PDB file of C-alpha atoms in Angstrom:
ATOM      1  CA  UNK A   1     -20.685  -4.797 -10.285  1.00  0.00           C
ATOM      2  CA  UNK A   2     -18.730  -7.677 -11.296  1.00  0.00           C
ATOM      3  CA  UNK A   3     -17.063  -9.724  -8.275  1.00  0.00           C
ATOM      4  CA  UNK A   4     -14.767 -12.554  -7.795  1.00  0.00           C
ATOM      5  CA  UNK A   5     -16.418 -14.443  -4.394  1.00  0.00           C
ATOM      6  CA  UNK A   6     -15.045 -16.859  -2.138  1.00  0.00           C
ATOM      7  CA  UNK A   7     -16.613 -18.908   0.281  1.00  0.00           C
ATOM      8  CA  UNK A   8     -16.215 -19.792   3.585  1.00  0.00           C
ATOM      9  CA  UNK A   9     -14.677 -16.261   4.451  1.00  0.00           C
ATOM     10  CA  UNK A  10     -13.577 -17.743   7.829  1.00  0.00           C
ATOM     11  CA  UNK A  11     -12.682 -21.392   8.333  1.00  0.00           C
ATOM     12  CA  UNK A  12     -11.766 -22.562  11.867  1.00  0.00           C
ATOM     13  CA  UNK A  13     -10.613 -26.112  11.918  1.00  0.00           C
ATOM     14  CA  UNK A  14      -8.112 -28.857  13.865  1.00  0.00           C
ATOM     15  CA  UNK A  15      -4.824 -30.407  12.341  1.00  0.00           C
ATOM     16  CA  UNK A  16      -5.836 -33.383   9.928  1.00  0.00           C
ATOM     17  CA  UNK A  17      -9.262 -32.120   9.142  1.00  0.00           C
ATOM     18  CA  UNK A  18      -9.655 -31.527   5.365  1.00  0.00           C
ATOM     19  CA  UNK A  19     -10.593 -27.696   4.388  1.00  0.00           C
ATOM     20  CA  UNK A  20     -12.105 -27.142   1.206  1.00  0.00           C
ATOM     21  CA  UNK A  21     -12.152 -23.708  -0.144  1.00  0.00           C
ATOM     22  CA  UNK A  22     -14.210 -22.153  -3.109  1.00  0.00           C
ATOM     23  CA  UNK A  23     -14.084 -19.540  -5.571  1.00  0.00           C
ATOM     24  CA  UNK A  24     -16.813 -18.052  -8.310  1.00  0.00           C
ATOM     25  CA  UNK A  25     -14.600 -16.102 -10.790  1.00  0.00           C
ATOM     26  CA  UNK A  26     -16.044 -13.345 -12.782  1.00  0.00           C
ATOM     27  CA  UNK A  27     -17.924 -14.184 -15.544  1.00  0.00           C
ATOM     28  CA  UNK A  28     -16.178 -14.462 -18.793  1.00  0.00           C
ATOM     29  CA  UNK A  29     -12.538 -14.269 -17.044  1.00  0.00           C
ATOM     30  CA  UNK A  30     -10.555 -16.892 -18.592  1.00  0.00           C
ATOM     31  CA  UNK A  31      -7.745 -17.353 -15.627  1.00  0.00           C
ATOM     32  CA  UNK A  32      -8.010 -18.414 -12.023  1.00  0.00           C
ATOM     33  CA  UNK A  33      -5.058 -17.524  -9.795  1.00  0.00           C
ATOM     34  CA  UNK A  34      -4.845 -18.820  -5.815  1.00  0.00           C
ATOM     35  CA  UNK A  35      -2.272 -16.609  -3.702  1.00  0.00           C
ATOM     36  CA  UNK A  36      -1.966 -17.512   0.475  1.00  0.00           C
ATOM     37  CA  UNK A  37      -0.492 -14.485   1.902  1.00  0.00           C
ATOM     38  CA  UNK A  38       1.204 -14.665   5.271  1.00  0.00           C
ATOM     39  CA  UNK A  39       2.784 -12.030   7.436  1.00  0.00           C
ATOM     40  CA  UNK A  40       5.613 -13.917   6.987  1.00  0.00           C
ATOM     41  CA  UNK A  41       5.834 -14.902   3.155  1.00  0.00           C
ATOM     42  CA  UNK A  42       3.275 -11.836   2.217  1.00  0.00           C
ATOM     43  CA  UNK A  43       1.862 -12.850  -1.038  1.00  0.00           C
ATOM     44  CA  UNK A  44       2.488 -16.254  -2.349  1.00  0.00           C
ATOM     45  CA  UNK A  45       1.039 -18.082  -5.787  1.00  0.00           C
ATOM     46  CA  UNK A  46      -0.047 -20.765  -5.362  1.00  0.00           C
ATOM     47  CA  UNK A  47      -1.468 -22.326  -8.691  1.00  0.00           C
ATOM     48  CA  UNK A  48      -3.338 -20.773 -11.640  1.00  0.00           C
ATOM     49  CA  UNK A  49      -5.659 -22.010 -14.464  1.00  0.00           C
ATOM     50  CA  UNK A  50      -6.609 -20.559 -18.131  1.00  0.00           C
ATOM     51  CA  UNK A  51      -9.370 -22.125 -19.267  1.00  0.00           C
ATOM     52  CA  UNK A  52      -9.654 -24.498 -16.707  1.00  0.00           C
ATOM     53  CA  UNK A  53      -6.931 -26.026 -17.342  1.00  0.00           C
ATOM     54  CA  UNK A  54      -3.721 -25.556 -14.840  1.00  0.00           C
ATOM     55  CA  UNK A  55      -1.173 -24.017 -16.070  1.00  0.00           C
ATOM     56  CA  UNK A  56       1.071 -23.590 -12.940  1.00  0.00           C
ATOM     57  CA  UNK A  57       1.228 -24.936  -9.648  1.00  0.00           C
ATOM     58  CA  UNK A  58       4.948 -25.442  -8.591  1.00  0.00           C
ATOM     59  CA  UNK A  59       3.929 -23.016  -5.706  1.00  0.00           C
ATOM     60  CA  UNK A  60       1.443 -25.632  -3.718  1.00  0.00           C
ATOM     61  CA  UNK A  61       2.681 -28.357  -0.888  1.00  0.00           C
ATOM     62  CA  UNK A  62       1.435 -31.427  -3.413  1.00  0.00           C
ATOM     63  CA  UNK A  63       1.059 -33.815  -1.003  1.00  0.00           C
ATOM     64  CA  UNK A  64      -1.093 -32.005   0.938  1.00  0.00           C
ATOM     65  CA  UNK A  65      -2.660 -29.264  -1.466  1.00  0.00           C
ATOM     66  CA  UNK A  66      -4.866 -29.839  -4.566  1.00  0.00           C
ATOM     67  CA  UNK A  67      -6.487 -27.342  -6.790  1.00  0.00           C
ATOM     68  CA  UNK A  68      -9.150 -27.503  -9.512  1.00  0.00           C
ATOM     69  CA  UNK A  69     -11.990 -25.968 -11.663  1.00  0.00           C
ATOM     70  CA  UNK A  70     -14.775 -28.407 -11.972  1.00  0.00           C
ATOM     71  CA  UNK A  71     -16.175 -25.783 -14.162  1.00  0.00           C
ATOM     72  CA  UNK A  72     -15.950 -22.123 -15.141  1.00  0.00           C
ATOM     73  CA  UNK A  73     -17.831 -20.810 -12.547  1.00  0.00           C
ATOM     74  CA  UNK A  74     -15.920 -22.588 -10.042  1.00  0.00           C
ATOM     75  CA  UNK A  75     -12.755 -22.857  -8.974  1.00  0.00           C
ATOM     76  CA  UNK A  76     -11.825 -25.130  -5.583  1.00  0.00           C
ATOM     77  CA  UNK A  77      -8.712 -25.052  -3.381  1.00  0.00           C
ATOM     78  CA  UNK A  78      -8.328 -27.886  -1.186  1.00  0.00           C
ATOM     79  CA  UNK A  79      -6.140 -28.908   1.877  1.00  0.00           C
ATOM     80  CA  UNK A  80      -5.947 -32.490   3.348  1.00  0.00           C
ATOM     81  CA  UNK A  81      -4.936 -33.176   5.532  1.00  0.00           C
ATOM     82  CA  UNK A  82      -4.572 -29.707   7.259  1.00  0.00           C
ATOM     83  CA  UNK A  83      -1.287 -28.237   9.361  1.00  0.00           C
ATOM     84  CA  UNK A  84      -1.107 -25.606  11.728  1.00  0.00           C
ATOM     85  CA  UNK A  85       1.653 -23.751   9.260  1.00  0.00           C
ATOM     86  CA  UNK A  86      -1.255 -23.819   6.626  1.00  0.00           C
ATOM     87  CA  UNK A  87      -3.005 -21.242   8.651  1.00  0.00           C
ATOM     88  CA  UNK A  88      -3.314 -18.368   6.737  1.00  0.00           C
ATOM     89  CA  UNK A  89      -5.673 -15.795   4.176  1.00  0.00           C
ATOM     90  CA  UNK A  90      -5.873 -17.943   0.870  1.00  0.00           C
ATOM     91  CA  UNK A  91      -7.444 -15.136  -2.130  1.00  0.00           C
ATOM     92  CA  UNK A  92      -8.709 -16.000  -5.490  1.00  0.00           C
ATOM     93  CA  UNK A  93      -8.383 -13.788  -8.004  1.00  0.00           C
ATOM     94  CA  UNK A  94      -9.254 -14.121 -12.071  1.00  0.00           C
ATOM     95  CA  UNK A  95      -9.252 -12.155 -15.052  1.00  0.00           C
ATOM     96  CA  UNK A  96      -9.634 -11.946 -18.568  1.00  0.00           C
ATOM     97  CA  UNK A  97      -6.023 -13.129 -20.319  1.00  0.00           C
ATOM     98  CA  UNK A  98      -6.150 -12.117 -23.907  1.00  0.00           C
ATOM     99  CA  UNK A  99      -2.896 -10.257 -25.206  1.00  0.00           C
ATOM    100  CA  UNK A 100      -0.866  -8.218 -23.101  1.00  0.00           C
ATOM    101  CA  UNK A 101      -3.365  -6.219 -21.125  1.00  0.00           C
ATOM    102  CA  UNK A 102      -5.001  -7.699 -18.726  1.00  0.00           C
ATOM    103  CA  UNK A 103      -6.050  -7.030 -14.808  1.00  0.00           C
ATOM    104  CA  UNK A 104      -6.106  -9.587 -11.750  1.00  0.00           C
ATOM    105  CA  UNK A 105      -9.633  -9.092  -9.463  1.00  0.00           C
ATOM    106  CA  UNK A 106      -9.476 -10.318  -5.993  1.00  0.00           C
ATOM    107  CA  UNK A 107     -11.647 -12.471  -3.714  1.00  0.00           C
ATOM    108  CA  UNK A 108     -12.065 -10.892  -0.108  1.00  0.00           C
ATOM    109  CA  UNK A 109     -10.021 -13.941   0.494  1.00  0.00           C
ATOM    110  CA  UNK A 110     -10.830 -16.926   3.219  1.00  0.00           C
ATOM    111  CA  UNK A 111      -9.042 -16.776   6.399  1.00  0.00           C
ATOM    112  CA  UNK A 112      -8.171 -20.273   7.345  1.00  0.00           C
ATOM    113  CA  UNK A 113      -7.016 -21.217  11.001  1.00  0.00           C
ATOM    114  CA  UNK A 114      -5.911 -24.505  11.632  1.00  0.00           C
ATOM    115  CA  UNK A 115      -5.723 -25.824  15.613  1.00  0.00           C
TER     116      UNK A 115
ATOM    117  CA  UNK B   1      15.731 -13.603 -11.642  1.00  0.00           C
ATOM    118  CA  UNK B   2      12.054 -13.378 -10.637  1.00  0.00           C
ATOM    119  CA  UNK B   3      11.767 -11.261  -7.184  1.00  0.00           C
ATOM    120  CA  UNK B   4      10.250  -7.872  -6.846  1.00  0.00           C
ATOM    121  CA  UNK B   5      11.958  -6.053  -4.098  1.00  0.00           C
ATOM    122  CA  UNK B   6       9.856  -3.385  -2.525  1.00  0.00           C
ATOM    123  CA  UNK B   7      10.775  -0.740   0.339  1.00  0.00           C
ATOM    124  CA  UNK B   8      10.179   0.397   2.899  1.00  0.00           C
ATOM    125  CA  UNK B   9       8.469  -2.237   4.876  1.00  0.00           C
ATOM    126  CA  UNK B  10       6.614   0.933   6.429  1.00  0.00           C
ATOM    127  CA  UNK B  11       5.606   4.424   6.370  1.00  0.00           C
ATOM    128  CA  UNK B  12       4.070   6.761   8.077  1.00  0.00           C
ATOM    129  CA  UNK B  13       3.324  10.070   6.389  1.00  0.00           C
ATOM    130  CA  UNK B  14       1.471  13.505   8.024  1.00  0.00           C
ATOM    131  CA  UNK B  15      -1.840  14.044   6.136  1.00  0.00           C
ATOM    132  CA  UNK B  16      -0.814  16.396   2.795  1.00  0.00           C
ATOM    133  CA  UNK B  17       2.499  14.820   2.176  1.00  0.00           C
ATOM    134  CA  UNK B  18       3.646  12.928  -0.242  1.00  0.00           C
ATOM    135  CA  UNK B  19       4.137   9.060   0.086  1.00  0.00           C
ATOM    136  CA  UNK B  20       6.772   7.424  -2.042  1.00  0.00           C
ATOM    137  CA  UNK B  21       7.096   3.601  -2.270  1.00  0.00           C
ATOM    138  CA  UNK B  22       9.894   1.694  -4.077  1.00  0.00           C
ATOM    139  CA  UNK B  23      10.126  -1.220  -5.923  1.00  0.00           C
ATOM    140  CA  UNK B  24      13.009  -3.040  -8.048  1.00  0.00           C
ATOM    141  CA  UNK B  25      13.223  -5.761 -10.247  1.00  0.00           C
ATOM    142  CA  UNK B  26      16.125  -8.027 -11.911  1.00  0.00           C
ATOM    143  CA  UNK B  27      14.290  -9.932 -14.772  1.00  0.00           C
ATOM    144  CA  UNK B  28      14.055  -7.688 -18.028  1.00  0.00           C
ATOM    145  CA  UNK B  29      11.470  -9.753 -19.602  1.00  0.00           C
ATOM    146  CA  UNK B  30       8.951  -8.468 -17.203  1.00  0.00           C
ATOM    147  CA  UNK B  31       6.631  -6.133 -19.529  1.00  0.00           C
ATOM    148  CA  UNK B  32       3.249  -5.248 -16.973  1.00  0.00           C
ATOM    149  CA  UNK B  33       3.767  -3.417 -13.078  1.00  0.00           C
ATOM    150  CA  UNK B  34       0.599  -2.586 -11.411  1.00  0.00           C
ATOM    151  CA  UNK B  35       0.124  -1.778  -7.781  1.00  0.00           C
ATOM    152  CA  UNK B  36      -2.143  -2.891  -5.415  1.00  0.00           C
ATOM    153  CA  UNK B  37      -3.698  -1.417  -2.442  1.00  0.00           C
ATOM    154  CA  UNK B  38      -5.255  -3.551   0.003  1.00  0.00           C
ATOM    155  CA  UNK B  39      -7.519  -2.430   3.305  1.00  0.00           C
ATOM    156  CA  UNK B  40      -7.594  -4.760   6.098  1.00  0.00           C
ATOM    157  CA  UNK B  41      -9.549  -7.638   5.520  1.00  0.00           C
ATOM    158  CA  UNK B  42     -10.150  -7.271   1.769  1.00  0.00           C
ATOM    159  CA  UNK B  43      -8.667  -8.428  -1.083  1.00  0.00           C
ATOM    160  CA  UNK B  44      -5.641  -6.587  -2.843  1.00  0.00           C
ATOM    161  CA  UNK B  45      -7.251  -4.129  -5.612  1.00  0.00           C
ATOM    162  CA  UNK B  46      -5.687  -2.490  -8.704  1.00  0.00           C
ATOM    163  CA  UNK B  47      -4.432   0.760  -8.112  1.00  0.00           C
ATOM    164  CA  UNK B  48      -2.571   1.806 -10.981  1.00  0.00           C
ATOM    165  CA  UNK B  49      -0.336   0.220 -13.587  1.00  0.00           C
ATOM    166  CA  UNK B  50       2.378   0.999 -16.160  1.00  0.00           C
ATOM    167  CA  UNK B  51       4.083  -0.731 -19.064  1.00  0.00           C
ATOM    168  CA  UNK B  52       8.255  -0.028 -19.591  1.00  0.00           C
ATOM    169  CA  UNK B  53       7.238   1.993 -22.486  1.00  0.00           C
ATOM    170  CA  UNK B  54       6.394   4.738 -20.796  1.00  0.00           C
ATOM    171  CA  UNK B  55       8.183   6.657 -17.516  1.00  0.00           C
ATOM    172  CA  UNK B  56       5.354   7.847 -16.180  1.00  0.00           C
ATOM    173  CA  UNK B  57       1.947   7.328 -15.446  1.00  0.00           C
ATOM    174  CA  UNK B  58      -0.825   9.394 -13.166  1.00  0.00           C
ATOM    175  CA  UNK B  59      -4.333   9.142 -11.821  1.00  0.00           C
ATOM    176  CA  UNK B  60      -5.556  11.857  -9.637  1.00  0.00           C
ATOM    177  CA  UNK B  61      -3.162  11.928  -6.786  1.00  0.00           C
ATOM    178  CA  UNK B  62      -1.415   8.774  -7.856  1.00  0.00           C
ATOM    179  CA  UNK B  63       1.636   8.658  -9.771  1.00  0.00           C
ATOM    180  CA  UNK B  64       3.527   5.472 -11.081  1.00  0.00           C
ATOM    181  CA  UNK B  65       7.361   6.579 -11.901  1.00  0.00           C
ATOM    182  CA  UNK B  66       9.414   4.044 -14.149  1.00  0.00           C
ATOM    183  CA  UNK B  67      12.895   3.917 -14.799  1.00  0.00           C
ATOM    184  CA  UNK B  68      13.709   1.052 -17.286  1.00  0.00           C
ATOM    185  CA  UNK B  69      17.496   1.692 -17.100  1.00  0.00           C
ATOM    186  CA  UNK B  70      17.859   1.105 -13.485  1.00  0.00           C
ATOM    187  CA  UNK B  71      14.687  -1.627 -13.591  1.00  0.00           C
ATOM    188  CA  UNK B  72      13.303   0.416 -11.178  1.00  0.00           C
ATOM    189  CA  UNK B  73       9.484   1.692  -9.959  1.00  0.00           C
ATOM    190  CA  UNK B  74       7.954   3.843  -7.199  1.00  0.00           C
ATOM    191  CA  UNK B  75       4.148   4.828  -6.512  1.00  0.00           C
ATOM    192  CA  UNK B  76       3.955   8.316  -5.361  1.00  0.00           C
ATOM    193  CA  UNK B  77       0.768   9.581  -3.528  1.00  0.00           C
ATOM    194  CA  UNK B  78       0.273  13.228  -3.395  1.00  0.00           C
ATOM    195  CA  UNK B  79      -1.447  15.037  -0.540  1.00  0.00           C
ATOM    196  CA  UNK B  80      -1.666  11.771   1.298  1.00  0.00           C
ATOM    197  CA  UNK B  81      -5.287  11.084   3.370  1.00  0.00           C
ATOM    198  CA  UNK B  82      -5.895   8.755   6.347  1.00  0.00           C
ATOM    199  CA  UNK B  83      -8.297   6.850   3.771  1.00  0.00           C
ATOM    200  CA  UNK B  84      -4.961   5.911   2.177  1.00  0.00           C
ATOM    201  CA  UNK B  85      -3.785   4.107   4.699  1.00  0.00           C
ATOM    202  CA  UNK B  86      -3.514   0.393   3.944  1.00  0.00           C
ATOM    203  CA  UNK B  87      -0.768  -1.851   2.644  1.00  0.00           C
ATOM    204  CA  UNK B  88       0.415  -1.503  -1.056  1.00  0.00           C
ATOM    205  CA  UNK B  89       1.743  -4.235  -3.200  1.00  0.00           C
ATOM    206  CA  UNK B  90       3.775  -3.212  -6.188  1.00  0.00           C
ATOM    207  CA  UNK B  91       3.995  -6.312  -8.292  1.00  0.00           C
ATOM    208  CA  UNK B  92       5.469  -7.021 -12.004  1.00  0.00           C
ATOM    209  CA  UNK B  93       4.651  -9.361 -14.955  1.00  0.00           C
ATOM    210  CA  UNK B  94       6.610 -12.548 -15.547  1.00  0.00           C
ATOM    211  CA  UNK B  95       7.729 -13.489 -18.981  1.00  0.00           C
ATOM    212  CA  UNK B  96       4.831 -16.153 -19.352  1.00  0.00           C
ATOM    213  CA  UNK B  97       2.494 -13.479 -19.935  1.00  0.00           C
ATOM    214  CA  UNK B  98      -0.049 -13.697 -16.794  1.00  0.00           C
ATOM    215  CA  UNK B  99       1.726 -14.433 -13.736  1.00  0.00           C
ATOM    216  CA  UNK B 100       2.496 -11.924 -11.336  1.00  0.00           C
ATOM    217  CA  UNK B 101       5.611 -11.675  -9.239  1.00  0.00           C
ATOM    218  CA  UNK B 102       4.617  -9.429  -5.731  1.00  0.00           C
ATOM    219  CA  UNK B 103       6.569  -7.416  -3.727  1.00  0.00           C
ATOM    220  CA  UNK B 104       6.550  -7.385   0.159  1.00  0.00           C
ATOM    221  CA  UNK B 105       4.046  -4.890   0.552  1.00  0.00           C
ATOM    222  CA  UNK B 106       4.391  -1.573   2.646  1.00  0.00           C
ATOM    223  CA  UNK B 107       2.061  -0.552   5.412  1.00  0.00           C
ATOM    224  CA  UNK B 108       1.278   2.853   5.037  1.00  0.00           C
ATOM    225  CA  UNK B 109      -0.505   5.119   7.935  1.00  0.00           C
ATOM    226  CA  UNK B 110      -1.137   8.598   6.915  1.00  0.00           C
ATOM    227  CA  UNK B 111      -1.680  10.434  10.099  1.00  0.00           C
ATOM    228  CA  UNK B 112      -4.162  13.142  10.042  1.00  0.00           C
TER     229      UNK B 112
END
C-alpha cells in the first residue's frame, strides 16, 4: 500500500528557530505539491515540483520559506527563521502527472507550532 | 478567475439522509473536480471525481452532480453514516494541467 510520508508529524518550536520538514513521495509519482492549511485560510499551495524541478511557488513567504527535492524520494519544506503566524498543518502530497488524469495522495501532514 | 467557492461552511445531517455540498467555479478552463474527504488528523483523500464531460458521476452512496452551464458542482451522500462525518474539500483543476484550486471545506456531522 503505496504512501506519501512526512516526517516530523508534530514539530513544537520557538520564533526564530529554523523547522525543517520532509516528505517521501510515492514511488514513481512525478509531482510534489506542499499545501499549509489553516482554519483560517483552509487549504493553501504552497509550491509544487514535476520532476524535481519547481514549477510553482508564488504561494510561499520567500524570505522566510524555501522548498526543494534533493532527490526523488525526497522532497523538503523549510522555514527560517520561524513566526508564530507560520503555525499551522503543512501536507505533502504527489502523484503521477502524465496527460489529463491524474490523482493527488496526501501526507498525514506535520503539525507545526511555533512559540 | 481561479477560486472555488464551496457551501455551506457546515452541516449536520440525521443518520439516513442525504448530504448535499456545493461548490462553484468562475474559470472555464478548469477541466478535473475531485473531492476530498478528510478525518481529523489525516491527510485529505480522494473521494470521487468528475470531468465537465459528463453530468454525473456515482460510487456507492456517493454522487458527484455537474452542471457545466451554470459552472457549478455538488457531492451528494446518500443514507448518510456517522463514519461520514469529516470535512470535505471539493476542489477543481487549473488550466496548467496539475494544480488544484480548493474550496473552503464543509464540516459535516451526521448524527446517528
Amino acid at each position: 500500500d503505496a504512501r506519501v510520508t512526512q516526517t516530523p508529524r508534530h514539530k513544537v518550536t520557538e520564533m526564530g528557530q529554523e523547522v525543517t520538514m520532509r516528505c517521501q513521495p510515492i514511488l514513481g509519482h512525478n509531482t510534489v505539491f506542499w499545501y499549509r492549511q489553516t482554519m483560517m485560510q483552509g487549504l493553501e499551495l504552497l509550491a509544487y515540483f514535476r520532476n524535481r524541478a519547481p514549477l510553482d511557488d508564488s504561494g510561499m513567504p520567500k524570505d522566510r520559506f524555501s522548498a526543494e527535492m534533493p532527490d526523488a524520494t525526497l522532497a523538503t519544506l523549510k522555514i527560517q527563521p520561524s513566526e508564530p503566524r507560520d503555525s499551522a498543518v503543512y501536507f505533502c502530497a504527489s502523484g503521477l502527472v502524465l496527460g489529463p488524469s491524474y490523482e493527488q495522495y496526501f501526507g498525514p501532514g506535520t503539525r507545526l507550532t511555533v512559540t | 478567475q481561479q477560486q472555488v467557492k464551496q457551501s455551506p461552511q457546515s452541516l449536520i445531517v440525521q443518520k439516513g439522509g442525504i448530504s448535499i455540498i456545493n461548490c462553484a467555479y468562475e474559470n472555464t478552463a478548469f477541466d478535473y473536480f475531485p473531492w476530498y474527504q478528510q478525518f481529523p488528523g489525516k491527510g485529505p483523500a480522494l473521494l470521487i471525481a468528475i470531468r465537465p464531460d459528463v453530468s454525473e458521476k456515482k460510487e456507492g452512496r456517493f454522487t458527484i452532480s455537474f452542471n457545466k452551464s451554470a459552472k457549478q458542482f455538488s457531492l451528494h451522500i446518500m443514507d448518510s453514516q456517522p463514519g461520514d462525518s469529516a470535512t470535505y474539500f471539493c476542489a477543481a483543476r487549473g488550466p496548467s494541467g496539475s494544480r488544484l484550486t480548493f474550496g473552503e471545506g464543509t464540516q459535516l456531522t451526521v448524527n446517528p
